[in-house]
Coordinates of C-alpha atoms and ligand atoms in Angstrom, one line a residue:
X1 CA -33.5 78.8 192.2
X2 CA -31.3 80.1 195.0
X3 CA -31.3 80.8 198.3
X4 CA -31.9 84.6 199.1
X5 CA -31.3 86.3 202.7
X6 CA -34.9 87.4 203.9
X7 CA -34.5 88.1 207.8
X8 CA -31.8 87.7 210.4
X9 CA -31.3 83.7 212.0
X10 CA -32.0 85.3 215.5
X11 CA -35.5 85.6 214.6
X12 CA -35.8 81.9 213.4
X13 CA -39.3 80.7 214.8
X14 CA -39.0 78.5 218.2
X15 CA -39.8 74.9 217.5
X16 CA -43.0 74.2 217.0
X17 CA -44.1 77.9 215.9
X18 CA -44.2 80.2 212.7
X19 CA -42.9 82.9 211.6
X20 CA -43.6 85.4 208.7
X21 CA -40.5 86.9 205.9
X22 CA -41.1 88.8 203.4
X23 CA -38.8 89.3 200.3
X24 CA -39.9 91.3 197.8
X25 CA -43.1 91.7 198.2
X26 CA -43.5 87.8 198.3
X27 CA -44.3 86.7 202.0
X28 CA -43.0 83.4 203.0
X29 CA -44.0 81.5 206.5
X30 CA -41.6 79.9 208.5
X31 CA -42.5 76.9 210.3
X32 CA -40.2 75.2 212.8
X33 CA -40.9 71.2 213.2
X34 CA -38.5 69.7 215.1
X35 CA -35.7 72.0 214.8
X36 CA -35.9 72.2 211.3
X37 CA -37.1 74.8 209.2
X38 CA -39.6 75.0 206.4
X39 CA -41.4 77.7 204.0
X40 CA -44.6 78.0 202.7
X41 CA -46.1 80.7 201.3
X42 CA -47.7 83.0 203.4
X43 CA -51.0 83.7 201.7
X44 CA -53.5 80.6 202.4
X45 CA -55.2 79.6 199.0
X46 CA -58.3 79.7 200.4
X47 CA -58.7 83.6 200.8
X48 CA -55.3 85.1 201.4
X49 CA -55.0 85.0 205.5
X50 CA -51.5 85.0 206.6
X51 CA -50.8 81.4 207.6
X52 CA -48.0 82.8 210.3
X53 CA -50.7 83.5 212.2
X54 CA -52.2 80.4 212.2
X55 CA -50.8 77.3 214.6
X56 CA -48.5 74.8 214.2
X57 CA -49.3 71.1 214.4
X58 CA -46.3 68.6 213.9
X59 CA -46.4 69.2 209.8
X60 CA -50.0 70.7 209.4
X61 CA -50.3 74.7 209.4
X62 CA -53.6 75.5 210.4
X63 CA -55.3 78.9 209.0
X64 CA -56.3 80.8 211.5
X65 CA -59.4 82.4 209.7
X66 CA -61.2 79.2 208.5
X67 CA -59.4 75.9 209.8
X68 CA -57.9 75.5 206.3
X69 CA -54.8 73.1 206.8
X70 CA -51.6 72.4 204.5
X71 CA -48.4 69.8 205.1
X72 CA -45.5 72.5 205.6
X73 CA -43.3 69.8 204.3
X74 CA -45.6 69.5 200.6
X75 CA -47.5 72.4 200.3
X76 CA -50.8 70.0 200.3
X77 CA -54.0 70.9 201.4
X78 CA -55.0 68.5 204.7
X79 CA -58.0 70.5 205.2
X80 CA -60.8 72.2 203.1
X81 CA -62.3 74.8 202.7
X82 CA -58.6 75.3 200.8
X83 CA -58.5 73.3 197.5
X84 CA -55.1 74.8 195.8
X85 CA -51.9 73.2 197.8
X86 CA -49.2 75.7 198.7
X87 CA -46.1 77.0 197.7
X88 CA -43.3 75.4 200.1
X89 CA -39.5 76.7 199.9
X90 CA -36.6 75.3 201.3
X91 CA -35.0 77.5 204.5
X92 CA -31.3 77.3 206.1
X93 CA -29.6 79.2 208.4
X94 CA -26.5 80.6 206.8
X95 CA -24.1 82.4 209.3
X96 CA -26.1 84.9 210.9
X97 CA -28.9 85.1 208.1
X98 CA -31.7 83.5 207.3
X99 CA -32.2 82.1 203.7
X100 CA -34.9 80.8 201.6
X101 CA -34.8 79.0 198.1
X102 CA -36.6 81.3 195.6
Ligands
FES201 S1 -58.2 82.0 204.4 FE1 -57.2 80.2 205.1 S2 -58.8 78.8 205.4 FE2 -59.8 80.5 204.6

């Protein structure tokens, strides 16, 4: 595991909002919650929607195509219809980039 560059820190999500990277051809979500960031993988278990486009409530990331919610923190699944937790990654901002632990 190490931390890769996958986007620039400028476009670090606000607090309180996501964000999509992409390295790879692996898409990772970038949630902000309370200043601090956190990756999950961007493909919801349930059928593949892009959870950066889904909201962000305090930890929960809620799919935007069927409700389906997961803890940004753990990966778990707080809401069904998903059953399969998440992929989470650790983010940092180093110098001007933005890195996540693949
Ligand atoms: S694709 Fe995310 S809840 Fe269905």
């Amino acid at each position: 595991m190490a931390f890769v560059t996958v986007g620039k820190a400028e476009d670090a999500p606000p607090e309180g909002e996501l964000a999509r990277f992409e390295l790879n051809g692996t898409a990772i979500a970038v949630a902000n919650v309370g200043g601090g960031l956190h990756g999950i993988a961007d493909a919801c278990t349930h059928a593949q929607c892009s959870l950066s486009e889904g909201d962000l409530d305090g930890t929960h990331v809620v799919c935007a195509c069927h409700v389906g919610t997961f803890d940004v923190l753990t990966g778990e699944v707080v809401a069904a219809p998903p059953r399969t937790p998440a992929s989470v990654y650790a983010v940092r901002i180093e110098g001007d980039d933005l890195q996540v632990e693949m």
